[in-house]
Short mmCIF file of C-alpha atoms and ligand atoms in Angstrom, two decimals:
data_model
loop_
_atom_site.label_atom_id
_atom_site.label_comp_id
_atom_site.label_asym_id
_atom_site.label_seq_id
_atom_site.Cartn_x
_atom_site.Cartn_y
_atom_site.Cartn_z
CA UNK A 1 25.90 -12.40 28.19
CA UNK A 2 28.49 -14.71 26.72
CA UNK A 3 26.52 -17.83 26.88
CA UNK A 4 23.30 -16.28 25.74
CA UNK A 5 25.04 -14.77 22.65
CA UNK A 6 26.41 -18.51 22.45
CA UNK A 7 22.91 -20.29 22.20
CA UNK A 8 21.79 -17.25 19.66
CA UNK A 9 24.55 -18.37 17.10
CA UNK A 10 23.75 -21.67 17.92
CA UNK A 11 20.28 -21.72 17.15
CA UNK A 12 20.01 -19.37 14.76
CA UNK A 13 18.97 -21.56 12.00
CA UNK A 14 16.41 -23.26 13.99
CA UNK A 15 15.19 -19.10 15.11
CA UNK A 16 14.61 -18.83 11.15
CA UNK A 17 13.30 -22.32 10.78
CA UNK A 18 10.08 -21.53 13.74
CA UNK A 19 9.74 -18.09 11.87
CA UNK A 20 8.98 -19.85 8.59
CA UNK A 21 6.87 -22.11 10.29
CA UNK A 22 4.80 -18.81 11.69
CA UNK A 23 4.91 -17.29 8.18
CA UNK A 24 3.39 -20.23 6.60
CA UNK A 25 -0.43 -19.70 8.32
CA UNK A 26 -1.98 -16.96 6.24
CA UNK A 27 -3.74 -15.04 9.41
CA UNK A 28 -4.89 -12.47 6.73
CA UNK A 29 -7.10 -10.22 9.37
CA UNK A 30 -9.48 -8.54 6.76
CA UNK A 31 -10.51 -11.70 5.69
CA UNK A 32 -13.27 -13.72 7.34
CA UNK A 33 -12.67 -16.64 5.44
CA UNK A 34 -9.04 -16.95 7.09
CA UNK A 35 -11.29 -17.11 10.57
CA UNK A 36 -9.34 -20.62 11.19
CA UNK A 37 -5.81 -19.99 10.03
CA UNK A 38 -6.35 -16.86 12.67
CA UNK A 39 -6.67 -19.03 15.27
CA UNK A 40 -3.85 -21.41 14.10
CA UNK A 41 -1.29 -18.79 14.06
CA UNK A 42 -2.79 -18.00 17.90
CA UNK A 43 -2.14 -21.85 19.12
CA UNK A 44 0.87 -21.75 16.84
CA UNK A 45 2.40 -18.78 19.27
CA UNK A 46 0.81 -20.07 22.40
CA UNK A 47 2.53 -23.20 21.92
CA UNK A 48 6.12 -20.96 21.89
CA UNK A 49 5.23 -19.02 25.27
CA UNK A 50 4.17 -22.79 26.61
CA UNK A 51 7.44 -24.19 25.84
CA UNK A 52 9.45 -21.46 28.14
CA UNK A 53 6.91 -22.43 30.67
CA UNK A 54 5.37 -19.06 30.62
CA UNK A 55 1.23 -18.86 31.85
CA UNK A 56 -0.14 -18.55 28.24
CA UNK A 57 -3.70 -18.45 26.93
CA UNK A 58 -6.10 -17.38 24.02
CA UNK A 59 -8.36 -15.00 25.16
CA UNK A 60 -11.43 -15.12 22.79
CA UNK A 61 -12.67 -11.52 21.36
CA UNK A 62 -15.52 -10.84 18.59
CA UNK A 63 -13.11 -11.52 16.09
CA UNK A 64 -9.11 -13.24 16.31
CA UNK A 65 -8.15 -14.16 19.76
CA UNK A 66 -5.70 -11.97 21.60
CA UNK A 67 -2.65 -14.21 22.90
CA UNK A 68 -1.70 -13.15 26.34
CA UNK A 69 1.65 -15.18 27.85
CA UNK A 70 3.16 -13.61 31.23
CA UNK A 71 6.90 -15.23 32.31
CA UNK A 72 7.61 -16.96 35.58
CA UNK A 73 7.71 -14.18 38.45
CA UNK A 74 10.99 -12.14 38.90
CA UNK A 75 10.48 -10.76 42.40
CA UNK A 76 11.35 -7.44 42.73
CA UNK A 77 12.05 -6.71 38.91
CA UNK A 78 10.12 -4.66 36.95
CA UNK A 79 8.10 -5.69 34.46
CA UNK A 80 7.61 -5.06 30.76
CA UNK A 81 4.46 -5.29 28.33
CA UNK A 82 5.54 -6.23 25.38
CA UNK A 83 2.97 -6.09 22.49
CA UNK A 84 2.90 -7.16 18.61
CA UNK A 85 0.22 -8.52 15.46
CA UNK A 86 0.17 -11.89 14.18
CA UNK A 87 -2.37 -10.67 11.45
CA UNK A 88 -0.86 -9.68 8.53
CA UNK A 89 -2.77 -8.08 5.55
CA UNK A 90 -4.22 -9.69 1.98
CA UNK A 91 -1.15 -10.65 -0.08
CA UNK A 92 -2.74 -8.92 -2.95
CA UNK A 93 -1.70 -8.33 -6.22
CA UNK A 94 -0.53 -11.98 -5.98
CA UNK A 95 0.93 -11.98 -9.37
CA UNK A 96 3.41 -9.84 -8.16
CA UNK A 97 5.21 -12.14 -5.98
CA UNK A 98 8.33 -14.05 -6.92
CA UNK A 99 7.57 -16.46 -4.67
CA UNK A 100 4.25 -17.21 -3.07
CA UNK A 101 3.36 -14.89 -0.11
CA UNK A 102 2.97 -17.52 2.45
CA UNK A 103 6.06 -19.93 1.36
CA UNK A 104 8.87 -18.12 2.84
CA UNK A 105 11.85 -18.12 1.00
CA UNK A 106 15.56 -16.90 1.89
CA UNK A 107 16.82 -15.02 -0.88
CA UNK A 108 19.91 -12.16 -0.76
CA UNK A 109 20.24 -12.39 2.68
CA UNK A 110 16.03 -11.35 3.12
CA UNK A 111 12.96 -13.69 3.83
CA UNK A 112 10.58 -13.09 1.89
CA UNK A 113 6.48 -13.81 2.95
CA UNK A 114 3.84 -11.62 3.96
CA UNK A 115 4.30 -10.72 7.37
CA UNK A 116 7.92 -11.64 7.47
CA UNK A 117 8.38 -7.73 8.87
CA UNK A 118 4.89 -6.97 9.57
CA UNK A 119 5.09 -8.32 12.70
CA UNK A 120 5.47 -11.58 12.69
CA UNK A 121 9.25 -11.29 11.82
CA UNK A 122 9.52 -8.43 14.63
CA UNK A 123 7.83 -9.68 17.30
CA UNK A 124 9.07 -13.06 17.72
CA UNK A 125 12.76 -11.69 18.01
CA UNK A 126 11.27 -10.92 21.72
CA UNK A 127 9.86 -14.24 21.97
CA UNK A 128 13.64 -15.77 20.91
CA UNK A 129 15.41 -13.07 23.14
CA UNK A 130 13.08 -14.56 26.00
CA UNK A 131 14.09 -18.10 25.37
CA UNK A 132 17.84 -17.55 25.52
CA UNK A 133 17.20 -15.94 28.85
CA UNK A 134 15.14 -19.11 30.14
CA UNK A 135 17.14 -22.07 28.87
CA UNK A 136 21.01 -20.47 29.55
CA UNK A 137 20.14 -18.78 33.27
CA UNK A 138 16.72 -20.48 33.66
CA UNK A 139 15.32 -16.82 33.84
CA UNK A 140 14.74 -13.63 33.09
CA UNK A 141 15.88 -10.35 34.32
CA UNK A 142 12.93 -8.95 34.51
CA UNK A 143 8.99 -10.13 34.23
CA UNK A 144 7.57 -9.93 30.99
CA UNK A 145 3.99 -10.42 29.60
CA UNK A 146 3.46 -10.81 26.03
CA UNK A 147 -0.08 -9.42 24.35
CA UNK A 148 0.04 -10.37 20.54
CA UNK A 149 -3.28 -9.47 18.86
CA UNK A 150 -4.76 -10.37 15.80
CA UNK A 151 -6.56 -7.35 14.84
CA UNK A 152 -3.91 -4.43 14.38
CA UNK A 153 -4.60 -4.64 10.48
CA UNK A 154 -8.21 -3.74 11.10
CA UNK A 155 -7.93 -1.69 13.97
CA UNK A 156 -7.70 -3.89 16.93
CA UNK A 157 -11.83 -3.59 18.48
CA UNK A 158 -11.39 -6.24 20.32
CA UNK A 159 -8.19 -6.01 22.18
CA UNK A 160 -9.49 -1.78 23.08
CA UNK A 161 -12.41 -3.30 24.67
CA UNK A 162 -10.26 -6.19 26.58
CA UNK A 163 -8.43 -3.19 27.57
CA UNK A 164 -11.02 -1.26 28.96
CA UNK A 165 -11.68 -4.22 31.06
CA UNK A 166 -8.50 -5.73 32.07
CA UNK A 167 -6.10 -2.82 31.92
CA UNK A 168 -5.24 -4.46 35.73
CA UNK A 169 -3.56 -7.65 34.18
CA UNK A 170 -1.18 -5.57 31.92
CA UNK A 171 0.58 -3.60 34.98
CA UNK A 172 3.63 -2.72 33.48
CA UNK A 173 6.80 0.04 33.65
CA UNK A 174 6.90 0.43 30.08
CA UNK A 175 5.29 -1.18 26.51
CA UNK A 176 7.81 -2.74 24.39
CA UNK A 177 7.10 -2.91 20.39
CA UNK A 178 8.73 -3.81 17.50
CA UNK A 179 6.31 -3.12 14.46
CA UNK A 180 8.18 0.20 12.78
CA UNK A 181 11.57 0.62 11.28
CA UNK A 182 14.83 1.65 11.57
CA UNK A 183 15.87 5.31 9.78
CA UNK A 184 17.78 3.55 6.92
CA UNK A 185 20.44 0.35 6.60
CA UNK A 186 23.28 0.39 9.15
CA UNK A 187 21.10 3.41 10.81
CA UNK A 188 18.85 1.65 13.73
CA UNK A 189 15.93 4.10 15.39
CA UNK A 190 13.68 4.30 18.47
CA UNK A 191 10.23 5.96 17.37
CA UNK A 192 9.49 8.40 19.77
CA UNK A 193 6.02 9.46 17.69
CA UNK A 194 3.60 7.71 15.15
CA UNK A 195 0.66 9.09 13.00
CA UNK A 196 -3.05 8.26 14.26
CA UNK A 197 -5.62 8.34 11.71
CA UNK A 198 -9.58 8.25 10.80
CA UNK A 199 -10.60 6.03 7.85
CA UNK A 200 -14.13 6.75 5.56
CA UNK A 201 -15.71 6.11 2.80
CA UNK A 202 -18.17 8.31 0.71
CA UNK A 203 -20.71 7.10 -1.60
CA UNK A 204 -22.27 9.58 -4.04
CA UNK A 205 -25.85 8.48 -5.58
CA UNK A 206 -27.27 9.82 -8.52
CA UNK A 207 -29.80 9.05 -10.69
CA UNK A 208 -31.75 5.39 -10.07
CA UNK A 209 -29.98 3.58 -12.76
CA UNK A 210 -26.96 3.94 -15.14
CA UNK A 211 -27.70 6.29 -18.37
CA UNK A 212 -26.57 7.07 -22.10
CA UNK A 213 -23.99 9.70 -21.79
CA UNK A 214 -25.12 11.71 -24.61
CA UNK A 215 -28.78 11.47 -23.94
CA UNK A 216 -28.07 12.51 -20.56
CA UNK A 217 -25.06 13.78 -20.27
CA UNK A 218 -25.11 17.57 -18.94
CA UNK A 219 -28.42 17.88 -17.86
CA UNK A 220 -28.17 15.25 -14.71
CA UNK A 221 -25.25 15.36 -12.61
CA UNK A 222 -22.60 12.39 -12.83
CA UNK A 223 -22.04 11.21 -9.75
CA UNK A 224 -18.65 10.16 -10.52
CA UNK A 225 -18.20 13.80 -11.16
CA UNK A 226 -19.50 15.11 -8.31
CA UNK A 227 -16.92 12.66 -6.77
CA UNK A 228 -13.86 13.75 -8.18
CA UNK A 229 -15.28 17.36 -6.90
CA UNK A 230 -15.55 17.05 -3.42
CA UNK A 231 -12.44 14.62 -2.80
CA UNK A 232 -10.72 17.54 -4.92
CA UNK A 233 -12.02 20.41 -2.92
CA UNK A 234 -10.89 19.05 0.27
CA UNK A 235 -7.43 20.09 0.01
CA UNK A 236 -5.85 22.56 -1.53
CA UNK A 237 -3.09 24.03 -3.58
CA UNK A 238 -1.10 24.15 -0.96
CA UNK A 239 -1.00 20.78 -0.23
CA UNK A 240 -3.22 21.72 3.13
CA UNK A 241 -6.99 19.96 4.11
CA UNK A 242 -9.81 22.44 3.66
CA UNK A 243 -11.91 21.96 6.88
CA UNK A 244 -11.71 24.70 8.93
CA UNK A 245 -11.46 23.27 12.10
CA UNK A 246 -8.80 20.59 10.77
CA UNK A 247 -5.92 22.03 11.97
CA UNK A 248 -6.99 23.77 15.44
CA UNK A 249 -5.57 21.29 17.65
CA UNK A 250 -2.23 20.15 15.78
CA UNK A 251 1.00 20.09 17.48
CA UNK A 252 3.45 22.49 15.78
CA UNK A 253 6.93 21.45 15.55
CA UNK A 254 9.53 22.76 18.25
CA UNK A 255 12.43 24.33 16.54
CA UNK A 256 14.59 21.73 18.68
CA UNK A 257 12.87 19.08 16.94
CA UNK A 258 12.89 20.58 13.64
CA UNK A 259 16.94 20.77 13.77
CA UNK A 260 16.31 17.02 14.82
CA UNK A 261 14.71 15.79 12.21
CA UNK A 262 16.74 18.08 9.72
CA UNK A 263 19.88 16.18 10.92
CA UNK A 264 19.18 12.79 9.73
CA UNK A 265 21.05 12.03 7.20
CA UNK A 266 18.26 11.68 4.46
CA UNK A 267 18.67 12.63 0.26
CA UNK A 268 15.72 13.59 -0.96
CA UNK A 269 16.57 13.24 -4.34
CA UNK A 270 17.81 9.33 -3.82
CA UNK A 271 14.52 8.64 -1.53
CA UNK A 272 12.36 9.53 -4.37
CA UNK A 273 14.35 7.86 -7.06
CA UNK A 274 13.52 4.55 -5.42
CA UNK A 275 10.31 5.07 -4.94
CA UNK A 276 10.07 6.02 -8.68
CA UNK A 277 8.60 9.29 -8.51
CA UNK A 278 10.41 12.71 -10.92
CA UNK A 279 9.99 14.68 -7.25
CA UNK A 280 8.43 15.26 -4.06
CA UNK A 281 4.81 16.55 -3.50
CA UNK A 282 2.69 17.98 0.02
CA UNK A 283 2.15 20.70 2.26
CA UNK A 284 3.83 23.94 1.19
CA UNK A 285 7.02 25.00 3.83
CA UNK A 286 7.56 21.10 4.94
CA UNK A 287 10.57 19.07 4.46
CA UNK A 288 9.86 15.40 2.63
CA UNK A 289 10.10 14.46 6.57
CA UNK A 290 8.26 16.71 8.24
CA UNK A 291 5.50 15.80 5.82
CA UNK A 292 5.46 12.12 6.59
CA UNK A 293 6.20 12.22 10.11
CA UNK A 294 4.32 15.09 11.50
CA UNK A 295 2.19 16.67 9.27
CA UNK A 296 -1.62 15.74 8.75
CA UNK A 297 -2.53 14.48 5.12
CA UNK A 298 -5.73 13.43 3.12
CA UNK A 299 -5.36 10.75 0.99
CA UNK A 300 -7.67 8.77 -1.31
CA UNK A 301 -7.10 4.93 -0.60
CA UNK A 302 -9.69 3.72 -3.10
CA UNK A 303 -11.91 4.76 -6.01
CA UNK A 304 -14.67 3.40 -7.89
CA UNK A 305 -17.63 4.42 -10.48
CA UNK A 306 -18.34 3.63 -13.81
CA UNK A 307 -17.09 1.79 -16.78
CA UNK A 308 -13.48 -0.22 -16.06
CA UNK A 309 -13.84 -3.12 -18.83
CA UNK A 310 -12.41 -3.04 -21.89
CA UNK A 311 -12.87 -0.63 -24.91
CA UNK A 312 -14.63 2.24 -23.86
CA UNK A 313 -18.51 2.77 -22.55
CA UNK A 314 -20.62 5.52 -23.07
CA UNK A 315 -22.41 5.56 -19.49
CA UNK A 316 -23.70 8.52 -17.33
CA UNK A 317 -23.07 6.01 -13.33
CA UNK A 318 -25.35 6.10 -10.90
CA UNK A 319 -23.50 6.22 -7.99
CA UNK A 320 -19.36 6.07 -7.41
CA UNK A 321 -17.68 5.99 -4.80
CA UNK A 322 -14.14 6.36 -2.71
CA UNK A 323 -12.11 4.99 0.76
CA UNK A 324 -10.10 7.77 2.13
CA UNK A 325 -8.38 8.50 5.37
CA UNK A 326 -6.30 11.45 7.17
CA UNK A 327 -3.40 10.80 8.48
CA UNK A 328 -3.24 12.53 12.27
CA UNK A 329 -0.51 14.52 14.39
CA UNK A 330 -0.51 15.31 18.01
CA UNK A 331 -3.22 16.27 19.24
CA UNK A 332 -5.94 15.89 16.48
CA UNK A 333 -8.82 14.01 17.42
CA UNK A 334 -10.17 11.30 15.21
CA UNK A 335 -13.68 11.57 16.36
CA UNK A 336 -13.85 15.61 16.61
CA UNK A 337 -12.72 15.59 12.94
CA UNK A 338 -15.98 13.91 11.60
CA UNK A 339 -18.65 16.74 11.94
CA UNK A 340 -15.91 19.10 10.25
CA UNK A 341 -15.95 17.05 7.55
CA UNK A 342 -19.40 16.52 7.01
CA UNK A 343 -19.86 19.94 6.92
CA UNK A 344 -17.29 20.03 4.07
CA UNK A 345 -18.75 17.82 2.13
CA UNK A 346 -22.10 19.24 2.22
CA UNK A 347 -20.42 22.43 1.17
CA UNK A 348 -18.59 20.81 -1.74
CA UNK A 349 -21.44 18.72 -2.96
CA UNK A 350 -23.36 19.74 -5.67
CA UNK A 351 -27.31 19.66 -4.65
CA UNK A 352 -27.87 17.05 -7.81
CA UNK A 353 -26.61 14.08 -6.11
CA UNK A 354 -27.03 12.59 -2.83
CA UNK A 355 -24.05 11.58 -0.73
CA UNK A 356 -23.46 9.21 2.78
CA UNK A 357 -20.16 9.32 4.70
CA UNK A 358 -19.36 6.08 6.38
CA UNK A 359 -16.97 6.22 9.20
CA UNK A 360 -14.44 2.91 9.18
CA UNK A 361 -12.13 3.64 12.25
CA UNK A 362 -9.77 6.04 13.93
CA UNK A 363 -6.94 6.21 16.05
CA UNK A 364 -5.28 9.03 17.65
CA UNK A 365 -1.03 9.91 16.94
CA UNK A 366 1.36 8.93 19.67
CA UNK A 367 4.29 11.11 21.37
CA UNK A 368 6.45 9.65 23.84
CA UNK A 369 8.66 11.44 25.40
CA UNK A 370 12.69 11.31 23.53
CA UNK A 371 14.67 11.03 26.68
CA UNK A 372 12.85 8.61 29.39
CA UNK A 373 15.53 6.23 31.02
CA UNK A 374 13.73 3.34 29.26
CA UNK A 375 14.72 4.93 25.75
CA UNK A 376 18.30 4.61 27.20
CA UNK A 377 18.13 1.23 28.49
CA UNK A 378 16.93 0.64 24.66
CA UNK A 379 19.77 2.72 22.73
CA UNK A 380 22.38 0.78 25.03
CA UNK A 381 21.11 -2.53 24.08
CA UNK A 382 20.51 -1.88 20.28
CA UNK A 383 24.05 0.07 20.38
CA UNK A 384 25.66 -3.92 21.82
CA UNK A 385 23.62 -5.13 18.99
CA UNK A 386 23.62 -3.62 15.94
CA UNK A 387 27.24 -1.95 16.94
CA UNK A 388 25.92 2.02 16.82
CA UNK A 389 23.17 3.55 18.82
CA UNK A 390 20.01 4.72 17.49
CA UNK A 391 18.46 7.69 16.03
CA UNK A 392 15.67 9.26 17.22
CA UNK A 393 12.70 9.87 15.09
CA UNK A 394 8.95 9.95 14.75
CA UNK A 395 7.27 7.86 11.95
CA UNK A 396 4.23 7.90 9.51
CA UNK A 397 2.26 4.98 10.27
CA UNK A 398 0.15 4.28 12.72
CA UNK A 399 -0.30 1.68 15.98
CA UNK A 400 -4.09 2.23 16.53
CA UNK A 401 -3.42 1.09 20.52
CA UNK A 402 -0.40 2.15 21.53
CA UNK A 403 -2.42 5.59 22.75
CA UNK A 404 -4.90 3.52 24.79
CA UNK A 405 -1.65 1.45 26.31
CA UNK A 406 -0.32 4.90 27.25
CA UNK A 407 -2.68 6.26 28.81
CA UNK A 408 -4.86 3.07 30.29
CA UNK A 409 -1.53 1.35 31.64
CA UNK A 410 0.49 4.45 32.78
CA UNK A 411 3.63 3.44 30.75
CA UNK A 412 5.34 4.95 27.79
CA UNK A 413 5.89 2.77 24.72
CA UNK A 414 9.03 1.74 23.74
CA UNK A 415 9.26 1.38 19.90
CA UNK A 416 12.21 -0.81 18.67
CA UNK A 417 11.91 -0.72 15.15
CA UNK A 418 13.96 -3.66 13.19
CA UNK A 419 12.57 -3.70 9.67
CA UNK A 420 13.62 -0.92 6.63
CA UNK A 421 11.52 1.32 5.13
CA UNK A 422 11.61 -0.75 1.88
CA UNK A 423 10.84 -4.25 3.55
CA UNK A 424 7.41 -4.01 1.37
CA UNK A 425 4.70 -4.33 3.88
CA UNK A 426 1.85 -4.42 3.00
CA UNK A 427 2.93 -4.86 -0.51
CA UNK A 428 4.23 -7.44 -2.69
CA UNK A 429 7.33 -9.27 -2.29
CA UNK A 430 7.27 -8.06 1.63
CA UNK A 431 10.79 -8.84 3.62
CA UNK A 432 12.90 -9.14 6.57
CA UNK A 433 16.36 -8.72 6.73
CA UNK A 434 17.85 -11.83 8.09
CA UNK A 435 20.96 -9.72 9.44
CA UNK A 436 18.26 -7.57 11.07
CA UNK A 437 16.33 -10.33 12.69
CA UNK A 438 19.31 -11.91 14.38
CA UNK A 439 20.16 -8.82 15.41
CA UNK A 440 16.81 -7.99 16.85
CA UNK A 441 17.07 -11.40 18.82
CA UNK A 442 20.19 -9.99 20.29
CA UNK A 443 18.61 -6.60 21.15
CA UNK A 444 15.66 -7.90 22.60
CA UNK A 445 17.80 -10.55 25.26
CA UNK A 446 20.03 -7.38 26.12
CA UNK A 447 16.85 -5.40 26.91
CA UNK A 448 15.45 -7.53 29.44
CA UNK A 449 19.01 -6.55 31.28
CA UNK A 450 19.18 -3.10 30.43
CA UNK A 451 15.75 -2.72 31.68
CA UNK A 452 16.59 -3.93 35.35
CA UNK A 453 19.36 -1.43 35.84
N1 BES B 1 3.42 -1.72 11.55
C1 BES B 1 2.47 -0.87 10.92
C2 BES B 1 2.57 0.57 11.36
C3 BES B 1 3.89 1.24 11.12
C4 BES B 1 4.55 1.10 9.91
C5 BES B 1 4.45 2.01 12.11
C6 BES B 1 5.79 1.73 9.72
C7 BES B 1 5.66 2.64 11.91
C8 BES B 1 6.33 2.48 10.71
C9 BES B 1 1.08 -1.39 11.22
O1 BES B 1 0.96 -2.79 11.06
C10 BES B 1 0.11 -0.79 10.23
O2 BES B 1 0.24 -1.05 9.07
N2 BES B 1 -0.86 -0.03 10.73
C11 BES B 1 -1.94 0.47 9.93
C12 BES B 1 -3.04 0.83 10.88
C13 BES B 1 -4.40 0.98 10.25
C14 BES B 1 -4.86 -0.25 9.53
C15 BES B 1 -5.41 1.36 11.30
C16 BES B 1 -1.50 1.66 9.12
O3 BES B 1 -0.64 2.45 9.56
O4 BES B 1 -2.01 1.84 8.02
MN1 MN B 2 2.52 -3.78 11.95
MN1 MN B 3 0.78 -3.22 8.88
#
């Protein structure tokens, strides 16, 4: 291990010279005119897997292609899947930036750029953990095959259908990903549990143009109204969703893992200070944990109707409109929840307006088990690397595949979280610890070994 922790400090400035390099191709997912810098950042990270003399190609889908890159054979050794997203999302609001979103900069011991945590930061410390192995021992440990899509930010269609295909070429023992976080700074995690989720939108149509207020004010429904009414009257006081059905099939928490979670060493009060918040809000009898780990939620993503110039405007809209999405626990099904919630809304709406529910996409939670010997092969290698094993916990976000990998490929997922909870992603200003990704590097080369035992 000697020599590979050699060539890590080594080439460490060259590790954060290739990442920059990755950073600087905006492969922005939701947007189809970035259809060629998509398939720049694929050749980009073909290229890398080339260079260790791994089998790499692009495999085309309907949208980005997936990058699929499997190491020279290890026989005997067992192999690992390790999976990640070179699409990152819009960079939007720009002006918020302090430096551009796709001109990485090094600043207080962070890089800042879209994506620099979200993934592509993450997932290239396994790509660098890989390359120590080849050029010190001229191999790995174990086999490895990379899959690095370019859809996760919009659901990932095409790599569930290659999937559904070709689970046969992704044989693996277990699913390695780095695309969460750890619990806090100086506190690394595995992520033994993730949200899913379902995504709509709901337009509400009222009358066949926009009106005068006054003239027609209180005799024909506002639509934007009517809007505010049903996204109100699907959850309650108590914080909880008002379908009936919604909460049938959720997985209530063990008191085991309740003391678990309780344990971490999290302040409320300080969380919500940074965020910049006077105090907590959600479901009524939930810690500030429970609710973002393993509780459902409802929450309003986007919302539109009426006037939103200047000055003020009189008008009566004819239609408005909102994006929402639940968050999902163990076992809730994204699909089963629709008809529930159509019935809700017909409920809630008022019979003045007319109203159509598009569904965007869904993905179910994920639950691995805490104690597999793979999580210990993990905790031993991030214990070498970032000098104190890991906490367990579940998280908030979702992984739409990591569900399908479970259950199409046999083998539990292994999430190795190196970015913090306030990296930004998604937001402006997004970062990655450069302590963290060095560190990563390490963990990820230490794996491979911990793995074969
Ligand atoms: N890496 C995140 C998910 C994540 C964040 C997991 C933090 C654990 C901790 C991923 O890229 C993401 O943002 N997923 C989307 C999925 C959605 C677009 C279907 C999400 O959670 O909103
Ligand atoms: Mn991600
Ligand atoms: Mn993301």
């Amino acid at each position: 291990m000697s020599a590979i922790n050699q060539y890590l400090t080594t080439h460490a400035e060259r590790f954060e010279e290739e990442l920059c390099e990755f950073l600087r191709i905006p492969s922005i997912s939701a947007d189809p005119s970035r259809a060629a810098d998509m398939v720049r950042a694929a050749d980009w990270l073909t290229d890398q897997f080339r260079r260790l003399r791994f089998v790499a190609e692009l495999i085309p889908t309907a949208g980005p292609p997936l990058v699929y890159a499997e190491s020279p054979n290890v026989p005997g050794a067992p192999t690992a899947l390790v999976y990640g997203h070179y699409d990152v999302q819009p960079p939007d609001p720009l002006g918020a930036w302090v430096t551009p979103p796709f001109e990485p900069t090094r600043r207080d011991g962070n890089l800042y750029a879209r994506g620099a945590t979200d993934d592509k930061g993450q997932l290239f410390t396994h790509v660098k953990g890989a390359e120590a192995w080849i050029t010190v021992e001229g191999r790995l440990p174990i086999n490895l095959k990379f899959l690095i899509e370019g859809e996760e930010e919009v659901s990932s269609g095409g790599l569930e259908r290659f999937l559904v295909e070709h689970a046969d070429r992704l044989a693996c023992q277990c699913v390695v990903i780095s695309d969460s976080s750890q619990f806090a700074p100086g506190v690394p995690a595995i992520t033994y549990g993730l949200r899913g989720i379902a995504y709509y939108e709901l337009h509400v149509t009222g009358p066949r143009q926009d009106l005068h207020s006054g003239v027609f004010g209180g005799a024909v429904m506002n639509p934007a109204n009517a809007l505010t009414q049903i996204l109100s009257g699907l959850i309650d006081r108590q914080g909880r969703v008002t379908i009936p059905e919604f909460y049938d099939d959720v997985l209530e928490l063990s008191a085991k893992e309740r003391d678990g979670l309780a344990s971490l060493p999290f302040d409320e009060k300080q969380f919500f200070d940074q965020i910049g918040v006077p105090c907590g809000a959600g479901e009524a009898g939930f810690t500030a944990i429970e609710r973002r780990w393993v509780r459902p939620t409802f929450d309003i993503n986007g919302l539109w109707g009426g006037y939103q110039g200047e000055g003020s405007k009189t008008v009566l809209p004819a239609m408005a409109g909102a994006k929402f999405s639940f968050r999902l626990v163990p076992h809730q099904d994204p699909v089963k929840i629709k008809a529930g919630l159509e019935r809700r809304i017909a409920e809630l709406c008022p019979p003045s307006v007319r109203w159509r529910l598009i569904y965007h996409h869904g993905a179910p939670a994920v639950l691995t088990s805490p104690d597999s010997p793979q999580i210990e092969a993990a905790s031993r290698a991030i214990d070498y690397a970032f000098g104190r094993r890991p906490v367990l916990i579940r998280d908030g976000g979702s992984i739409p595949i990591v569900t399908e990998f479970q259950q199409r490929l046999g083998a539990p997922a292994l999430l190795l979280g190196w970015g913090q909870e306030d990296d930004g992603a998604h937001g402006p200003n997004e970062k990655f610890c450069l302590a963290d990704f060095h560190r990563g590097i390490q963990a990820s080369a230490r794996l491979w070994e911990e793995l074969r035992k």
